[in-house]
XYZ file of C-alpha atoms in Angstrom:
393
model
C 0.000 0.000 0.000
C 2.831 2.338 0.908
C 4.605 1.513 -2.363
C 1.435 2.322 -4.292
C 1.057 5.671 -2.522
C 4.675 6.546 -3.276
C 4.195 5.608 -6.941
C 1.070 7.772 -7.243
C 2.838 10.636 -5.493
C 5.703 10.482 -7.988
C 3.284 10.489 -10.916
C 1.659 13.575 -9.419
C 5.041 15.259 -9.039
C 5.921 14.579 -12.687
C 2.563 15.945 -13.863
C 3.035 19.056 -11.720
C 6.547 19.655 -13.052
C 5.428 19.296 -16.682
C 2.601 21.770 -16.058
C 4.982 24.313 -14.491
C 7.370 24.000 -17.447
C 4.504 24.658 -19.872
C 3.342 27.675 -17.850
C 6.842 29.181 -17.938
C 7.150 28.574 -21.686
C 3.826 30.339 -22.232
C 5.175 33.359 -20.333
C 8.339 33.463 -22.456
C 6.375 33.194 -25.700
C 4.061 35.981 -24.526
C 7.081 38.244 -23.929
C 8.228 37.710 -27.506
C 6.733 39.251 -30.656
C 5.040 35.959 -31.489
C 1.286 35.670 -30.983
C 0.533 32.262 -29.498
C -2.587 30.884 -31.230
C -2.920 27.967 -28.787
C -2.334 29.828 -25.517
C -5.823 29.057 -24.225
C -5.429 25.385 -25.067
C -2.078 25.255 -23.243
C -3.733 26.748 -20.151
C -6.387 24.034 -20.346
C -3.674 21.364 -20.471
C -1.819 22.783 -17.453
C -5.100 23.081 -15.554
C -5.824 19.395 -16.146
C -2.269 18.444 -15.120
C -2.518 20.448 -11.879
C -5.979 18.980 -11.274
C -4.603 15.461 -11.765
C -1.815 16.219 -9.280
C -4.426 17.485 -6.821
C -6.482 14.303 -7.231
C -3.382 12.198 -6.527
C -2.641 14.117 -3.323
C -3.999 13.276 0.121
C -5.454 16.115 2.172
C -6.807 16.363 5.715
C -10.357 17.531 6.398
C -9.545 21.215 6.974
C -7.613 21.286 3.701
C -10.544 19.782 1.797
C -12.823 22.438 3.296
C -10.410 25.206 2.302
C -10.094 23.878 -1.254
C -13.864 23.549 -1.572
C -14.533 27.114 -0.376
C -11.917 28.607 -2.689
C -13.203 26.526 -5.601
C -16.671 27.920 -4.954
C -15.222 31.416 -4.998
C -13.466 30.672 -8.286
C -16.602 29.118 -9.777
C -18.738 32.140 -8.914
C -16.075 34.417 -10.396
C -16.007 32.340 -13.581
C -19.769 32.325 -14.091
C -20.090 36.055 -13.366
C -17.028 37.421 -15.131
C -16.190 34.742 -17.696
C -12.616 34.668 -16.346
C -11.254 31.294 -15.260
C -8.034 32.540 -13.643
C -9.263 32.153 -10.059
C -10.227 28.514 -10.615
C -6.814 27.860 -12.156
C -5.101 29.605 -9.235
C -6.982 27.563 -6.630
C -6.196 24.252 -8.336
C -2.547 25.241 -8.791
C -2.036 26.302 -5.168
C -3.843 23.208 -3.867
C -1.717 20.952 -6.077
C 1.481 22.378 -4.557
C 1.062 20.248 -1.429
C 4.004 17.873 -0.872
C 5.998 19.567 -3.629
C 9.455 21.000 -2.931
C 8.668 24.603 -3.838
C 12.306 25.615 -3.464
C 13.275 23.245 -6.281
C 10.187 24.267 -8.225
C 11.085 27.967 -8.074
C 14.676 27.174 -9.038
C 13.257 25.433 -12.104
C 11.088 28.477 -12.844
C 14.090 30.759 -12.374
C 16.329 28.712 -14.671
C 13.733 28.348 -17.424
C 12.742 32.017 -17.284
C 16.360 33.170 -17.378
C 17.149 30.847 -20.304
C 14.044 31.986 -22.157
C 14.834 35.668 -21.698
C 18.440 35.159 -22.813
C 17.161 33.297 -25.882
C 14.836 36.194 -26.797
C 17.672 38.707 -26.342
C 20.034 36.603 -28.477
C 17.459 36.187 -31.242
C 16.816 39.931 -31.352
C 20.407 41.222 -31.296
C 21.426 38.694 -33.967
C 18.574 39.840 -36.200
C 16.942 36.416 -36.314
C 13.656 37.336 -34.610
C 12.227 40.218 -32.617
C 12.921 43.927 -32.515
C 15.933 45.422 -30.766
C 14.479 48.864 -30.001
C 11.259 50.851 -30.083
C 10.940 54.530 -31.017
C 7.825 56.356 -29.815
C 6.455 58.873 -27.309
C 6.540 57.193 -23.889
C 4.356 59.809 -22.222
C 7.105 62.267 -21.350
C 6.393 64.753 -24.118
C 9.041 63.639 -26.642
C 9.842 60.806 -29.026
C 12.515 58.476 -27.621
C 14.299 55.319 -28.682
C 14.565 52.635 -26.037
C 15.700 49.051 -26.225
C 13.334 46.090 -26.082
C 15.747 43.244 -26.978
C 13.005 41.027 -28.345
C 10.407 41.648 -25.624
C 8.146 44.102 -27.411
C 8.427 47.012 -24.994
C 11.261 48.428 -22.858
C 9.119 48.193 -19.735
C 8.590 44.486 -20.452
C 12.353 43.989 -20.699
C 13.073 45.805 -17.441
C 10.152 44.007 -15.806
C 11.719 40.625 -16.540
C 15.037 41.896 -15.154
C 13.233 42.901 -11.949
C 11.346 39.601 -11.832
C 14.479 37.489 -12.194
C 16.383 39.718 -9.751
C 13.874 39.383 -6.905
C 13.408 35.655 -7.470
C 17.183 35.187 -7.558
C 17.520 37.136 -4.299
C 14.818 34.975 -2.722
C 16.461 31.719 -3.804
C 20.143 32.552 -3.438
C 20.338 35.708 -1.297
C 21.608 33.896 1.788
C 24.529 32.442 -0.187
C 25.472 35.641 -2.002
C 28.565 37.646 -1.071
C 28.580 41.443 -1.096
C 30.044 41.603 -4.591
C 27.237 39.411 -5.914
C 24.809 42.099 -4.763
C 26.962 44.724 -6.467
C 26.969 42.784 -9.740
C 23.190 42.366 -9.569
C 22.810 46.093 -8.983
C 25.068 46.930 -11.933
C 23.116 44.551 -14.190
C 19.906 46.363 -13.287
C 21.523 49.763 -13.860
C 22.773 48.576 -17.266
C 19.288 47.514 -18.338
C 17.890 50.779 -16.964
C 20.321 52.565 -19.271
C 18.772 50.596 -22.154
C 15.120 50.919 -21.135
C 14.872 54.050 -18.957
C 12.284 52.180 -16.882
C 12.573 53.821 -13.484
C 9.884 51.816 -11.701
C 11.584 48.435 -12.028
C 14.994 49.839 -11.121
C 13.793 51.591 -7.957
C 11.874 48.551 -6.701
C 14.849 46.282 -7.446
C 17.258 48.590 -5.592
C 14.938 48.538 -2.578
C 14.701 44.743 -2.770
C 18.479 44.345 -2.980
C 18.923 46.653 0.019
C 16.338 44.799 2.139
C 17.723 41.344 1.348
C 21.315 42.504 1.872
C 20.461 43.961 5.281
C 18.427 40.893 6.202
C 21.178 38.428 5.355
C 23.886 40.516 7.048
C 21.929 41.456 10.162
C 22.271 39.146 13.170
C 20.585 41.329 15.787
C 17.115 39.902 16.447
C 15.376 43.245 17.054
C 16.825 44.854 13.933
C 15.777 41.843 11.847
C 12.263 42.177 13.236
C 12.251 45.873 12.305
C 13.266 45.016 8.737
C 10.507 42.395 8.600
C 7.976 44.932 9.840
C 9.117 47.388 7.177
C 8.511 44.695 4.564
C 5.040 43.988 5.954
C 4.157 47.699 6.083
C 5.368 48.168 2.503
C 3.209 45.220 1.406
C 0.017 46.468 3.031
C 0.764 50.105 2.270
C 1.120 49.265 -1.426
C -2.388 47.833 -1.509
C -3.755 50.712 0.561
C -2.357 53.451 -1.688
C -3.717 51.592 -4.719
C -7.233 51.659 -3.256
C -6.831 55.378 -2.533
C -5.771 55.943 -6.149
C -8.899 54.174 -7.403
C -11.013 56.322 -5.054
C -9.396 59.625 -6.037
C -8.320 59.235 -9.676
C -11.115 61.633 -10.669
C -9.119 64.417 -9.017
C -6.604 64.289 -11.875
C -9.557 64.865 -14.214
C -10.804 67.740 -12.045
C -7.339 69.289 -12.051
C -7.455 69.580 -15.843
C -11.111 70.353 -16.516
C -12.319 72.132 -13.364
C -9.128 73.899 -12.273
C -9.212 72.072 -8.928
C -6.116 72.983 -6.903
C -7.112 71.669 -3.487
C -4.344 70.006 -1.392
C -5.757 66.503 -1.916
C -6.070 67.036 -5.651
C -2.524 68.371 -5.844
C -1.272 65.295 -3.982
C -2.809 62.948 -6.567
C -1.708 65.223 -9.392
C 1.922 64.873 -8.307
C 1.437 61.174 -7.584
C 0.197 60.781 -11.158
C 3.327 62.520 -12.416
C 5.528 60.272 -10.251
C 3.739 57.222 -11.688
C 4.250 58.519 -15.241
C 0.569 59.151 -15.951
C -0.743 55.829 -14.676
C -3.466 57.454 -12.559
C -4.614 59.633 -15.469
C -5.230 56.545 -17.608
C -8.130 55.585 -15.315
C -10.026 58.758 -16.240
C -9.220 58.867 -19.951
C -12.377 56.948 -20.861
C -16.118 57.494 -20.594
C -16.778 55.264 -17.555
C -13.554 56.033 -15.671
C -12.697 52.327 -15.915
C -10.782 51.026 -12.917
C -11.995 53.655 -10.470
C -14.088 52.444 -7.532
C -17.314 53.395 -9.263
C -16.653 50.530 -11.714
C -15.846 47.985 -8.974
C -18.398 45.318 -8.074
C -18.594 42.568 -5.460
C -17.843 40.248 -8.369
C -16.730 41.878 -11.569
C -18.379 41.466 -14.970
C -17.318 40.678 -18.568
C -17.511 44.394 -19.396
C -14.665 45.144 -16.966
C -11.900 44.345 -19.427
C -10.060 47.666 -19.696
C -6.251 47.363 -19.599
C -4.066 49.617 -17.437
C -0.847 49.262 -15.482
C -1.967 49.701 -11.862
C -1.866 46.094 -10.681
C -3.816 46.175 -7.416
C -6.482 48.366 -8.985
C -6.753 45.874 -11.831
C -7.204 43.035 -9.317
C -10.328 44.606 -7.831
C -11.589 45.886 -11.192
C -11.142 42.632 -13.134
C -12.209 40.132 -10.459
C -14.290 42.071 -7.947
C -14.147 43.349 -4.395
C -14.753 39.968 -2.726
C -12.023 38.053 -4.625
C -9.699 41.047 -4.201
C -10.238 41.153 -0.435
C -9.749 37.383 -0.159
C -6.443 37.714 -2.029
C -5.333 40.516 0.293
C -6.304 38.494 3.384
C -4.287 35.574 2.021
C -1.250 37.865 1.725
C -1.776 39.045 5.309
C -1.941 35.425 6.501
C 1.278 34.615 4.620
C 3.083 37.642 6.043
C 2.089 36.761 9.612
C 3.067 33.117 9.056
C 6.500 34.031 7.691
C 6.995 36.591 10.459
C 6.405 33.898 13.087
C 8.735 31.554 11.203
C 11.421 34.275 10.985
C 11.408 33.826 7.208
C 12.662 37.277 6.211
C 13.393 36.253 2.613
C 9.752 35.404 1.943
C 8.621 38.688 3.500
C 11.115 40.578 1.316
C 9.835 38.800 -1.812
C 6.215 39.578 -0.969
C 7.076 43.227 -0.232
C 8.885 43.630 -3.552
C 6.038 42.113 -5.537
C 3.407 44.148 -3.657
C 5.274 47.401 -4.219
C 5.867 46.673 -7.891
C 2.197 45.799 -8.359
C 1.210 49.339 -7.405
C 2.698 50.530 -10.715
C 2.626 47.440 -12.930
C 0.192 44.551 -13.411
C 2.829 41.918 -14.183
C 1.492 39.455 -11.601
C -2.212 40.296 -12.070
C -2.688 38.399 -15.302
C -3.693 35.079 -16.801
C -0.106 33.785 -16.484
C 0.440 31.746 -13.316
C 4.218 31.533 -13.793
C 4.521 35.316 -13.567
C 3.151 35.438 -10.043
C 5.716 34.072 -7.587
C 3.300 34.824 -4.739
C 1.286 31.815 -5.894
C 4.316 29.530 -5.569
C 5.077 30.897 -2.102
C 1.435 30.432 -1.106
C 1.465 26.912 -2.553
C 4.364 25.944 -0.355
C 2.886 27.437 2.807
C -0.914 27.155 2.718
C -1.138 23.785 4.472
C 1.102 24.996 7.305
C -0.857 28.258 7.569
C -4.088 26.282 7.943
C -2.457 24.014 10.508
C -1.349 27.051 12.496
C -4.830 28.536 12.432
C -6.295 25.216 13.543
C -3.780 25.068 16.389
C -4.669 28.581 17.559
C -8.383 27.783 17.546
C -7.765 24.564 19.408
C -5.776 26.304 22.126
C -8.551 28.816 22.801
C -11.391 26.351 22.975
């Protein structure tokens, strides 16, 4: 019986690994100039592979209840909005049980790095993909910036940020000071090519936090750094909600000559975010602002903009958005109790970046490293909650 269980577990692990590889390949193809005609079909295949892994995994009662409730949430979201991402996310996270997520993320890191290097090589050799893009980037002049096969300079710098923070998470404890310096110089080099300030600033902050975390031995100072990471995470979501509530003030600044202190704050915030707030009010319905949010979103909420947390609530609804935020809070508290500063730093970096960019709020599971972190921790989080309830009863 034990041999049979081990055999089934290994089959599940192979299916999970194949699905992750496919998800990463879909991300790489999406970053290229090629339009993938079978992307939806590939997502269906990975969903079935993750579902098969989930069916081959044993869960305890509280885990079954959790999976059921989240599946119901995903099902409601699918029938109301037509989007199946939440169902895919739930099945993926549930299927992560008993998987070595450290090895899994190293696989994701290696494949993503290889894919990005392949796109860069193809572009600079003239085989496939553009090297640069000349246009007005919203700063009042026409500029030439480098894309290196990834369609847009922001997309290139975004992948540099993504690989940097994942690399810090996986290897930060083993890195020497000059490794951090090299990583910083790599990011500065790509900034010189792309002029994408957002990714560079968030990466610099991430490098600084991880460097201090790995070099700091004083318990209190490490706790302070962890608290900073948790505050940054929650503050990023909070400021995003405030932007969605007050984006109309940028409109009032232009059309109604509103110069009140609050309006001026959001006017300058819009400038700091390179016009990302203004985009919300450059359409008839002010898409993305809170007036277009619903408890569960609808098919008509399909407007694209960069503000990631705003897009989460706009695309999927207030209830799914709040559940996602509560899940992040639970993860942060869990990692704080476990003294896992690297996970807190990763979450903080992703949360901060998602204020400006929607890289992780998309149909691509392999873009969102939060899902992998959640997949490796959700069973232990539930066990901790069960333990706390048991101790108080």
